[in-house]
XYZ file of N, CA and C in Angstrom:
414
model
N -9.784 -55.438 -80.074
C -9.747 -54.139 -79.373
C -10.209 -53.001 -80.224
N -9.774 -53.004 -81.650
C -10.390 -51.706 -82.467
C -11.783 -51.644 -82.370
N -12.608 -52.977 -82.572
C -13.930 -53.157 -82.600
C -14.517 -52.647 -81.355
N -13.985 -52.721 -80.361
C -14.647 -52.358 -79.020
C -14.484 -50.862 -78.831
N -13.431 -50.538 -79.424
C -13.274 -48.871 -79.414
C -14.185 -48.278 -80.487
N -14.484 -49.022 -81.587
C -15.450 -48.500 -82.345
C -17.026 -48.449 -81.749
N -17.288 -49.546 -81.115
C -18.482 -49.707 -80.359
C -18.587 -48.429 -79.378
N -17.456 -48.232 -78.505
C -17.541 -47.091 -77.701
C -17.864 -45.818 -78.111
N -17.015 -45.541 -79.234
C -17.073 -44.216 -79.943
C -18.513 -43.828 -80.549
N -19.185 -45.093 -80.966
C -20.428 -44.711 -81.644
C -21.389 -44.470 -80.380
N -21.321 -45.090 -79.246
C -21.938 -45.319 -77.995
C -21.942 -43.569 -77.502
N -20.752 -43.114 -77.553
C -20.472 -41.682 -77.163
C -21.194 -41.061 -77.767
N -20.953 -41.069 -79.487
C -21.614 -40.172 -80.239
C -23.116 -40.011 -80.144
N -23.836 -41.142 -80.087
C -25.170 -41.105 -79.743
C -25.655 -40.409 -78.473
N -24.902 -40.751 -77.348
C -25.312 -40.175 -76.079
C -25.127 -38.672 -76.011
N -23.832 -38.036 -76.926
C -23.404 -36.880 -77.063
C -22.681 -36.704 -75.681
N -21.533 -37.692 -75.437
C -20.817 -37.811 -74.418
C -19.315 -37.735 -74.848
N -18.604 -37.462 -73.980
C -17.011 -37.405 -74.320
C -16.598 -38.686 -74.044
N -15.710 -39.325 -74.935
C -14.975 -40.677 -74.529
C -13.676 -40.484 -74.177
N -13.331 -41.197 -73.088
C -11.965 -41.190 -72.552
C -11.385 -42.759 -72.655
N -10.146 -42.770 -73.168
C -9.625 -44.121 -73.487
C -8.702 -44.267 -72.188
N -8.745 -45.240 -71.469
C -7.814 -45.470 -70.392
C -7.159 -46.822 -70.902
N -5.725 -46.878 -71.309
C -5.006 -48.190 -71.680
C -3.691 -47.920 -71.306
N -3.203 -49.265 -71.119
C -1.822 -49.524 -70.869
C -0.929 -50.452 -71.827
N -1.604 -50.773 -72.790
C -0.588 -51.375 -73.944
C -0.873 -51.066 -74.987
N -2.147 -50.716 -75.595
C -1.827 -50.077 -77.153
C -1.175 -48.812 -77.210
N -0.831 -48.760 -78.515
C -0.063 -47.340 -78.876
C -1.135 -46.014 -78.700
N -0.961 -45.238 -78.002
C -1.788 -44.059 -77.825
C -1.938 -43.409 -78.944
N -1.147 -43.249 -79.929
C -1.351 -42.227 -81.038
C -2.244 -42.949 -82.183
N -2.577 -44.294 -81.735
C -3.511 -45.072 -82.831
C -4.811 -44.608 -82.708
N -5.054 -43.842 -81.544
C -6.525 -43.235 -81.360
C -6.202 -42.006 -81.089
N -5.741 -41.296 -82.017
C -5.525 -39.624 -81.870
C -6.740 -38.821 -81.771
N -7.997 -39.392 -82.145
C -9.163 -38.729 -82.305
C -9.893 -38.996 -80.747
N -9.293 -39.640 -79.934
C -9.912 -39.999 -78.536
C -9.036 -39.344 -77.412
N -9.562 -38.873 -76.610
C -8.824 -38.429 -75.454
C -8.602 -39.782 -74.607
N -7.149 -39.677 -74.151
C -6.654 -40.980 -73.714
C -5.717 -40.666 -72.599
N -5.612 -41.498 -71.663
C -4.508 -41.445 -70.660
C -3.856 -43.028 -70.766
N -2.526 -42.799 -70.676
C -1.848 -44.189 -70.682
C -1.652 -45.021 -69.667
N -1.620 -44.294 -68.632
C -1.596 -45.045 -67.379
C -2.054 -44.138 -66.290
N -2.660 -44.768 -65.159
C -3.346 -44.111 -64.116
C -3.203 -44.770 -62.912
N -3.133 -44.183 -61.682
C -2.795 -44.899 -60.300
C -4.339 -45.736 -59.976
N -4.359 -46.526 -59.179
C -5.608 -47.015 -58.809
C -6.657 -45.989 -58.325
N -6.410 -45.125 -57.566
C -7.358 -44.138 -57.074
C -8.247 -43.344 -58.515
N -7.273 -42.953 -59.140
C -7.570 -41.937 -60.514
C -8.699 -43.270 -61.316
N -8.061 -44.337 -61.484
C -8.712 -45.443 -62.189
C -10.154 -45.738 -61.723
N -10.254 -45.792 -60.514
C -11.622 -45.937 -59.728
C -12.562 -44.597 -59.718
N -11.882 -43.616 -59.844
C -12.633 -42.242 -59.736
C -13.180 -42.155 -61.045
N -12.362 -42.377 -62.371
C -13.074 -42.185 -63.563
C -14.346 -43.177 -63.770
N -14.121 -44.261 -63.170
C -15.403 -45.347 -63.055
C -16.303 -44.718 -62.356
N -16.289 -44.258 -61.168
C -17.304 -43.734 -60.506
C -17.939 -42.540 -61.128
N -17.055 -41.499 -61.826
C -17.773 -40.373 -62.186
C -18.062 -40.433 -63.986
N -18.182 -41.841 -64.277
C -18.382 -42.062 -65.740
C -20.037 -42.191 -65.877
N -20.554 -41.940 -67.069
C -21.976 -42.226 -67.273
C -22.095 -43.716 -67.692
N -21.223 -44.229 -68.541
C -21.377 -45.368 -69.100
C -19.717 -45.851 -69.306
N -19.480 -47.141 -69.136
C -18.196 -47.823 -69.146
C -18.409 -48.645 -70.364
N -17.237 -49.054 -71.264
C -16.850 -49.766 -71.961
C -15.551 -50.286 -71.843
N -15.649 -51.468 -71.493
C -14.238 -52.108 -70.981
C -13.657 -53.453 -71.500
N -12.809 -54.037 -71.195
C -12.282 -55.327 -71.487
C -11.676 -55.784 -70.072
N -11.857 -55.088 -69.020
C -11.112 -55.267 -67.744
C -12.139 -55.895 -66.704
N -11.775 -57.072 -65.950
C -12.491 -57.349 -65.030
C -12.738 -56.422 -63.804
N -11.490 -55.690 -63.548
C -11.684 -54.903 -62.423
C -12.722 -53.573 -62.762
N -12.411 -53.095 -63.783
C -13.326 -51.942 -64.299
C -14.782 -52.560 -64.536
N -14.984 -53.541 -64.914
C -16.403 -54.434 -64.884
C -16.946 -54.430 -63.360
N -16.019 -54.877 -62.429
C -16.459 -55.052 -61.041
C -16.782 -53.807 -60.308
N -15.904 -52.527 -60.553
C -16.218 -51.524 -60.053
C -17.474 -50.625 -60.759
N -17.702 -50.893 -61.811
C -19.018 -50.480 -62.489
C -20.181 -51.220 -61.767
N -20.107 -52.296 -61.675
C -21.159 -52.773 -61.012
C -21.136 -52.510 -59.470
N -20.443 -52.154 -58.974
C -20.405 -51.941 -57.377
C -20.856 -50.118 -57.229
N -20.543 -49.689 -58.235
C -20.935 -47.943 -58.425
C -22.239 -47.962 -59.335
N -22.679 -48.884 -59.457
C -24.081 -48.875 -60.355
C -23.989 -48.321 -61.644
N -23.063 -48.362 -62.375
C -22.825 -47.915 -63.686
C -23.315 -48.600 -64.781
N -23.932 -48.152 -65.884
C -24.251 -48.862 -67.010
C -23.005 -49.268 -67.591
N -22.656 -50.369 -68.195
C -21.347 -50.727 -68.690
C -21.622 -51.816 -69.852
N -20.556 -51.896 -70.603
C -20.431 -53.311 -71.702
C -19.041 -53.737 -71.508
N -18.898 -54.827 -71.616
C -17.432 -55.556 -71.402
C -17.231 -56.595 -72.504
N -16.038 -56.402 -73.130
C -15.650 -57.320 -74.112
C -15.391 -58.431 -73.425
N -16.100 -59.597 -74.009
C -15.580 -61.038 -73.399
C -14.665 -61.918 -74.073
N -14.330 -61.338 -75.280
C -13.396 -62.156 -76.018
C -12.106 -61.837 -75.547
N -11.508 -61.898 -74.430
C -10.059 -61.497 -73.735
C -9.596 -62.641 -73.121
N -8.416 -62.465 -72.840
C -7.659 -63.431 -71.819
C -8.223 -63.365 -70.498
N -8.191 -64.532 -70.009
C -8.942 -64.744 -68.434
C -10.455 -64.329 -68.677
N -11.007 -64.437 -69.652
C -12.383 -64.069 -69.549
C -13.405 -64.778 -68.514
N -13.001 -65.867 -68.313
C -13.732 -66.834 -67.166
C -14.316 -65.864 -66.067
N -13.209 -65.202 -65.578
C -13.587 -64.063 -64.310
C -14.712 -63.350 -64.736
N -14.738 -62.478 -65.807
C -15.831 -61.444 -66.201
C -16.882 -62.414 -66.486
N -16.863 -63.587 -67.353
C -18.194 -64.117 -67.443
C -19.037 -64.821 -66.059
N -18.054 -65.144 -65.298
C -18.342 -65.498 -63.916
C -19.309 -64.497 -63.206
N -18.598 -63.175 -63.211
C -19.041 -62.265 -62.439
C -20.583 -61.741 -63.271
N -20.699 -61.771 -64.516
C -21.699 -61.432 -65.223
C -22.689 -62.282 -64.897
N -22.368 -63.697 -64.915
C -23.658 -64.626 -64.534
C -23.910 -64.370 -63.013
N -22.926 -64.191 -62.089
C -23.307 -64.273 -60.724
C -24.424 -62.975 -60.507
N -24.141 -61.898 -61.341
C -25.139 -60.757 -61.200
C -26.305 -60.489 -62.065
N -26.410 -61.804 -62.702
C -27.378 -61.712 -63.926
C -27.362 -60.513 -64.999
N -25.922 -60.227 -65.014
C -25.708 -59.182 -66.025
C -25.200 -59.486 -67.474
N -25.631 -60.677 -67.924
C -25.020 -61.371 -68.976
C -25.191 -60.524 -70.108
N -26.317 -59.605 -70.443
C -26.420 -58.787 -71.402
C -25.477 -57.579 -71.758
N -24.743 -57.690 -70.762
C -23.587 -56.631 -70.981
C -22.358 -56.947 -71.864
N -22.222 -58.312 -72.452
C -21.199 -58.701 -73.019
C -21.105 -58.169 -74.307
N -20.059 -57.985 -74.778
C -19.682 -57.528 -76.070
C -18.647 -58.794 -76.835
N -19.073 -58.942 -78.005
C -18.090 -59.896 -78.670
C -17.495 -59.145 -79.924
N -16.257 -58.905 -79.804
C -15.462 -58.150 -80.884
C -16.262 -57.043 -81.264
N -16.640 -56.037 -80.317
C -17.202 -55.173 -80.560
C -18.825 -55.145 -80.587
N -19.351 -56.197 -80.697
C -20.793 -56.205 -80.850
C -21.957 -56.765 -79.643
N -22.571 -55.852 -79.218
C -23.393 -55.971 -77.920
C -24.445 -57.009 -78.299
N -24.707 -57.628 -77.276
C -25.867 -58.678 -76.981
C -26.795 -57.810 -76.952
N -27.126 -56.614 -76.145
C -28.269 -55.844 -75.801
C -27.653 -54.528 -75.937
N -28.207 -53.468 -76.678
C -27.901 -52.158 -76.420
C -28.912 -51.199 -75.726
N -29.860 -51.797 -75.287
C -30.941 -51.238 -74.520
C -31.114 -51.601 -72.961
N -29.781 -51.578 -72.316
C -29.977 -52.257 -71.039
C -30.789 -51.117 -70.303
N -31.151 -51.980 -68.964
C -31.592 -51.217 -68.107
C -31.631 -52.216 -66.733
N -31.062 -51.394 -65.929
C -30.572 -52.358 -64.765
C -31.374 -52.520 -63.291
N -31.694 -53.336 -63.096
C -32.354 -53.402 -61.505
C -31.368 -53.597 -60.643
N -30.879 -52.568 -60.151
C -29.634 -52.493 -59.143
C -30.000 -53.223 -57.984
N -31.145 -53.128 -57.474
C -31.570 -53.563 -56.192
C -31.361 -55.262 -56.156
N -31.543 -55.922 -57.564
C -31.611 -57.211 -57.579
C -30.011 -57.628 -57.665
N -29.278 -56.708 -58.586
C -27.859 -56.953 -58.678
C -27.242 -57.036 -57.247
N -27.636 -56.110 -56.460
C -27.111 -55.837 -55.046
C -27.505 -57.248 -54.275
N -28.785 -57.354 -54.281
C -28.999 -58.769 -53.744
C -28.493 -59.929 -53.969
N -27.978 -60.233 -55.097
C -27.316 -61.381 -55.711
C -25.594 -61.233 -55.270
N -25.339 -60.061 -54.888
C -24.061 -59.909 -54.509
C -23.778 -60.063 -53.060
N -24.852 -59.447 -52.247
C -24.724 -59.389 -51.076
C -24.159 -60.654 -50.249
N -24.550 -61.772 -50.468
C -24.034 -63.067 -49.776
C -22.455 -63.346 -50.129
N -21.989 -62.814 -50.990
C -20.763 -62.932 -51.589
C -19.819 -61.808 -50.855
N -20.444 -60.509 -50.715
C -19.849 -59.658 -49.761
C -19.528 -60.005 -48.327
N -20.846 -60.453 -47.929
C -20.900 -60.863 -46.567
C -19.893 -62.091 -46.198
N -19.688 -62.987 -47.046
C -18.710 -64.093 -47.057
C -17.259 -63.719 -46.972
N -17.102 -62.400 -47.799
C -15.692 -61.878 -47.988
C -15.329 -61.066 -46.679
N -16.406 -60.513 -46.242
C -16.131 -59.697 -44.931
C -15.717 -60.684 -43.653
N -16.615 -61.811 -43.651
C -16.063 -62.675 -42.572
C -14.961 -63.333 -42.745
N -14.387 -63.782 -43.949
C -13.119 -64.239 -44.262
C -12.137 -63.375 -43.750
N -12.091 -61.920 -44.040
C -11.250 -61.181 -43.816
C -11.029 -60.776 -42.030
N -12.485 -60.979 -41.640
C -12.200 -60.700 -40.099
C -11.775 -61.921 -39.391
N -12.038 -63.106 -40.152
C -11.319 -64.347 -39.551
C -9.833 -64.411 -39.639
N -9.343 -63.935 -40.740
C -7.670 -64.202 -41.000
C -7.092 -63.037 -40.119
N -7.889 -61.922 -40.054
C -7.240 -61.010 -39.280
C -7.412 -60.896 -37.533
N -8.466 -61.605 -37.065
C -8.707 -61.685 -35.720
C -8.813 -63.239 -35.379
N -8.785 -64.170 -36.163
C -9.277 -65.459 -35.854
C -10.435 -65.920 -35.232
N -11.403 -64.922 -35.436
C -12.800 -65.156 -34.661
C -13.760 -65.398 -36.046
């Protein structure tokens, strides 16, 4: 985690952006030089992603919302349950967003969001069809 935070700090410094650390497990005073929130409710979590310029995360959900909101992001892939993150990156063709121990495979990312949306659309359609089926039986 420390190497990922170091990466995020350097990214924020280079872009002249504020860094906000959202965490639920690490000790907040360990990162006293970074603005942080220990816990946030789901709506606040989503709004922080929506209004962010860039996200550095180790969370599947933060990765998924970053993609849905067309936000540039990096995701640590050396984490528990990393298969979900890797599957999502593969599905969307965004494998260049991975971090391994705070090291990015590519720091000059540029996203063709139309291509990403096209890859996601069949999965979104299937999900909507499934939800309609289980709620209406149609």
